[in-house]
Amino acid sequence: MDARLRAIQADITTLVVDAIVNAANSSLLGGGGVDGAIHRAAGPDLLDECRQLGGCPTGEARITRGYRLAAKHVIHTVGPVWRGGSGGEAPQLRACYQNSLALAVGHDVETIAFPCISTGIYGYPLDAAADIAVTTTRAFLSGNDSGIREVTFCCFSAGDLGVYRDLLEQRAG
Ligand code: ADP
């Protein structure tokens, strides 16, 4: 078990971490779910900065300031819409975690929190998505001298938290 990984049940907008990750849509202009919650909590300056970015393709990530959030940064990543699993959704979701973590490292982020990307409106099955979240993050941390001290998987529901806790208790590899 990697002591840098943990799972909690919380509203991600309340977390005191260096960066929170937003499950955004490709326009980066706000949406429902966790995206809407982050924009409401950060205030209108976040949308102004996002407008300058000109969108973000699926699997990539962009970084902004956190404005009224306790988090200094928001890393916006665009998860895949679930279309049954044969449309490249898994590599795209892996890329979301890899690209978000790489951006975090580039901005000296030591503590970062992820929501369950793609598992809400985008319909990705939670068990499969959580497995990708945990295995991709583990691989990234073991392969990089990253400076990341803590990765929080921030679950909105108790059911999601149970799935993540089970995965984190399993031995890596
Ligand atoms: P996507 O479009 O990528 O599926 P959603 O925002 O619909 O994004 O859902 C992603 C996950 O974020 C879901 O598990 C949802 O329950 C969760 N979620 C929604 N609001 C919050 C919040 N305030 N904090 C943490 N997680 C949240």
GROMACS .gro file of C-alpha atoms and ligand atoms in nm:
model
  200
    1MET     CA    1   0.000   0.000   0.000
    2ASP     CA    2   0.143   0.339  -0.104
    3ALA     CA    3   0.103   0.570   0.197
    4ARG     CA    4   0.073   0.868  -0.036
    5LEU     CA    5  -0.266   0.749  -0.164
    6ARG     CA    6  -0.589   0.789   0.031
    7ALA     CA    7  -0.962   0.790  -0.033
    8ILE     CA    8  -1.217   1.005   0.149
    9GLN     CA    9  -1.582   1.100   0.111
   10ALA     CA   10  -1.614   1.478   0.072
   11ASP     CA   11  -1.713   1.772  -0.142
   12ILE     CA   12  -1.391   1.834  -0.334
   13THR     CA   13  -1.442   2.211  -0.321
   14THR     CA   14  -1.383   2.209   0.055
   15LEU     CA   15  -1.043   2.039   0.049
   16VAL     CA   16  -0.728   2.216   0.164
   17VAL     CA   17  -0.479   2.085  -0.090
   18ASP     CA   18  -0.242   2.243  -0.341
   19ALA     CA   19  -0.457   2.139  -0.638
   20ILE     CA   20  -0.799   1.991  -0.702
   21VAL     CA   21  -0.878   1.822  -1.031
   22ASN     CA   22  -1.193   1.917  -1.219
   23ALA     CA   23  -1.380   1.666  -1.436
   24ALA     CA   24  -1.446   1.929  -1.700
   25ASN     CA   25  -1.600   1.917  -2.046
   26SER     CA   26  -1.396   2.005  -2.353
   27SER     CA   27  -1.518   2.365  -2.368
   28LEU     CA   28  -1.379   2.432  -2.017
   29LEU     CA   29  -1.669   2.674  -1.981
   30GLY     CA   30  -1.839   2.501  -1.691
   31GLY     CA   31  -2.103   2.234  -1.667
   32GLY     CA   32  -2.292   2.029  -1.412
   33GLY     CA   33  -2.169   1.790  -1.146
   34VAL     CA   34  -1.832   1.853  -0.992
   35ASP     CA   35  -1.748   2.110  -1.261
   36GLY     CA   36  -2.044   2.328  -1.163
   37ALA     CA   37  -1.962   2.292  -0.795
   38ILE     CA   38  -1.600   2.398  -0.853
   39HIS     CA   39  -1.699   2.704  -1.056
   40ARG     CA   40  -1.957   2.808  -0.796
   41ALA     CA   41  -1.705   2.777  -0.515
   42ALA     CA   42  -1.414   2.940  -0.700
   43GLY     CA   43  -1.617   3.236  -0.826
   44PRO     CA   44  -1.641   3.404  -1.168
   45ASP     CA   45  -1.268   3.471  -1.208
   46LEU     CA   46  -1.218   3.099  -1.271
   47LEU     CA   47  -1.447   3.111  -1.575
   48ASP     CA   48  -1.262   3.420  -1.703
   49GLU     CA   49  -0.932   3.233  -1.689
   50CYS     CA   50  -1.085   2.921  -1.848
   51ARG     CA   51  -1.215   3.131  -2.139
   52GLN     CA   52  -0.855   3.222  -2.223
   53LEU     CA   53  -0.761   2.855  -2.259
   54GLY     CA   54  -0.971   2.782  -2.566
   55GLY     CA   55  -1.091   2.439  -2.458
   56CYS     CA   56  -0.917   2.109  -2.391
   57PRO     CA   57  -0.931   1.778  -2.583
   58THR     CA   58  -1.038   1.457  -2.411
   59GLY     CA   59  -0.755   1.303  -2.209
   60GLU     CA   60  -0.557   1.626  -2.176
   61ALA     CA   61  -0.537   1.866  -1.882
   62ARG     CA   62  -0.501   2.241  -1.821
   63ILE     CA   63  -0.416   2.431  -1.505
   64THR     CA   64  -0.563   2.751  -1.360
   65ARG     CA   65  -0.558   2.931  -1.029
   66GLY     CA   66  -0.808   2.833  -0.760
   67TYR     CA   67  -0.939   3.183  -0.678
   68ARG     CA   68  -1.183   3.156  -0.383
   69LEU     CA   69  -1.105   2.788  -0.327
   70ALA     CA   70  -0.865   2.684  -0.055
   71ALA     CA   71  -0.678   2.497  -0.329
   72LYS     CA   72  -0.416   2.710  -0.503
   73HIS     CA   73  -0.472   2.546  -0.841
   74VAL     CA   74  -0.748   2.375  -1.036
   75ILE     CA   75  -0.636   2.116  -1.289
   76HIS     CA   76  -0.909   2.074  -1.549
   77THR     CA   77  -0.911   1.743  -1.731
   78VAL     CA   78  -1.164   1.610  -1.979
   79GLY     CA   79  -1.263   1.250  -1.923
   80PRO     CA   80  -1.410   1.027  -2.194
   81VAL     CA   81  -1.783   0.979  -2.237
   82TRP     CA   82  -1.856   0.607  -2.184
   83ARG     CA   83  -1.969   0.448  -2.510
   84GLY     CA   84  -1.950   0.083  -2.412
   85GLY     CA   85  -1.575   0.055  -2.366
   86SER     CA   86  -1.452  -0.019  -2.718
   87GLY     CA   87  -1.400   0.341  -2.821
   88GLY     CA   88  -1.068   0.396  -2.646
   89GLU     CA   89  -1.224   0.515  -2.322
   90ALA     CA   90  -0.974   0.336  -2.095
   91PRO     CA   91  -0.656   0.488  -2.247
   92GLN     CA   92  -0.825   0.827  -2.250
   93LEU     CA   93  -0.912   0.801  -1.882
   94ARG     CA   94  -0.556   0.685  -1.802
   95ALA     CA   95  -0.427   0.988  -1.990
   96CYS     CA   96  -0.643   1.217  -1.773
   97TYR     CA   97  -0.467   1.093  -1.460
   98GLN     CA   98  -0.120   1.094  -1.617
   99ASN     CA   99  -0.155   1.441  -1.767
  100SER     CA  100  -0.306   1.586  -1.450
  101LEU     CA  101  -0.026   1.444  -1.236
  102ALA     CA  102   0.239   1.567  -1.480
  103LEU     CA  103   0.093   1.919  -1.472
  104ALA     CA  104   0.086   1.903  -1.093
  105VAL     CA  105   0.453   1.811  -1.081
  106GLY     CA  106   0.535   2.097  -1.318
  107HIS     CA  107   0.371   2.340  -1.076
  108ASP     CA  108   0.531   2.208  -0.757
  109VAL     CA  109   0.204   2.062  -0.632
  110GLU     CA  110   0.262   1.836  -0.332
  111THR     CA  111  -0.098   1.753  -0.244
  112ILE     CA  112  -0.369   1.686  -0.504
  113ALA     CA  113  -0.727   1.560  -0.498
  114PHE     CA  114  -0.914   1.386  -0.780
  115PRO     CA  115  -1.289   1.335  -0.819
  116CYS     CA  116  -1.411   1.010  -0.981
  117ILE     CA  117  -1.353   1.141  -1.335
  118SER     CA  118  -1.613   1.040  -1.599
  119THR     CA  119  -1.827   0.839  -1.357
  120GLY     CA  120  -2.112   1.092  -1.328
  121ILE     CA  121  -2.278   1.244  -1.632
  122TYR     CA  122  -2.022   1.074  -1.862
  123GLY     CA  123  -2.136   0.729  -1.747
  124TYR     CA  124  -1.805   0.542  -1.701
  125PRO     CA  125  -1.864   0.236  -1.477
  126LEU     CA  126  -1.730   0.322  -1.134
  127ASP     CA  127  -1.541  -0.002  -1.067
  128ALA     CA  128  -1.346   0.018  -1.393
  129ALA     CA  129  -1.280   0.390  -1.358
  130ALA     CA  130  -1.160   0.358  -0.999
  131ASP     CA  131  -0.923   0.077  -1.099
  132ILE     CA  132  -0.772   0.302  -1.367
  133ALA     CA  133  -0.748   0.593  -1.121
  134VAL     CA  134  -0.558   0.389  -0.862
  135THR     CA  135  -0.334   0.186  -1.092
  136THR     CA  136  -0.238   0.487  -1.309
  137THR     CA  137  -0.159   0.700  -1.006
  138ARG     CA  138   0.045   0.423  -0.844
  139ALA     CA  139   0.245   0.373  -1.163
  140PHE     CA  140   0.304   0.746  -1.200
  141LEU     CA  141   0.429   0.789  -0.844
  142SER     CA  142   0.655   0.486  -0.861
  143GLY     CA  143   0.806   0.597  -1.190
  144ASN     CA  144   0.870   0.960  -1.101
  145ASP     CA  145   1.064   1.145  -0.838
  146SER     CA  146   0.764   1.374  -0.839
  147GLY     CA  147   0.757   1.565  -0.512
  148ILE     CA  148   0.391   1.464  -0.472
  149ARG     CA  149   0.331   1.379  -0.106
  150GLU     CA  150  -0.039   1.298  -0.109
  151VAL     CA  151  -0.301   1.201  -0.365
  152THR     CA  152  -0.659   1.208  -0.239
  153PHE     CA  153  -0.935   1.027  -0.423
  154CYS     CA  154  -1.232   1.240  -0.326
  155CYS     CA  155  -1.550   1.034  -0.347
  156PHE     CA  156  -1.892   1.196  -0.340
  157SER     CA  157  -2.079   0.883  -0.226
  158ALA     CA  158  -2.015   0.622   0.040
  159GLY     CA  159  -2.047   0.350  -0.225
  160ASP     CA  160  -1.770   0.502  -0.434
  161LEU     CA  161  -1.551   0.536  -0.126
  162GLY     CA  162  -1.588   0.165  -0.051
  163VAL     CA  163  -1.466   0.073  -0.399
  164TYR     CA  164  -1.160   0.298  -0.371
  165ARG     CA  165  -1.076   0.177  -0.020
  166ASP     CA  166  -1.082  -0.184  -0.141
  167LEU     CA  167  -0.850  -0.100  -0.429
  168LEU     CA  168  -0.608   0.091  -0.207
  169GLU     CA  169  -0.585  -0.202   0.033
  170GLN     CA  170  -0.478  -0.435  -0.246
  171ARG     CA  171  -0.109  -0.472  -0.308
  172ALA     CA  172   0.023  -0.287  -0.606
  173GLY     CA  173   0.107  -0.503  -0.903
  174ADP     P1  174  -1.824   1.351  -1.556
  174ADP     O1  175  -1.893   1.439  -1.658
  174ADP     O2  176  -1.675   1.344  -1.579
  174ADP     O3  177  -1.891   1.219  -1.541
  174ADP     P2  178  -1.950   1.450  -1.309
  174ADP     O4  179  -1.925   1.580  -1.242
  174ADP     O5  180  -2.086   1.426  -1.363
  174ADP     O6  181  -1.835   1.435  -1.421
  174ADP     O7  182  -1.917   1.331  -1.208
  174ADP     C1  183  -1.787   1.294  -1.171
  174ADP     C2  184  -1.788   1.251  -1.026
  174ADP     O8  185  -1.787   1.367  -0.943
  174ADP     C3  186  -1.910   1.169  -0.985
  174ADP     O9  187  -1.865   1.061  -0.904
  174ADP     C4  188  -1.992   1.269  -0.900
  174ADP    O10  189  -2.067   1.202  -0.801
  174ADP     C5  190  -1.879   1.347  -0.837
  174ADP     N1  191  -1.912   1.479  -0.780
  174ADP     C6  192  -2.012   1.564  -0.809
  174ADP     N2  193  -2.003   1.675  -0.732
  174ADP     C7  194  -1.891   1.660  -0.655
  174ADP     C8  195  -1.826   1.738  -0.554
  174ADP     N3  196  -1.873   1.858  -0.518
  174ADP     N4  197  -1.712   1.688  -0.496
  174ADP     C9  198  -1.664   1.569  -0.532
  174ADP     N5  199  -1.720   1.490  -0.624
  174ADP    C10  200  -1.832   1.534  -0.685
   0.00000   0.00000   0.00000
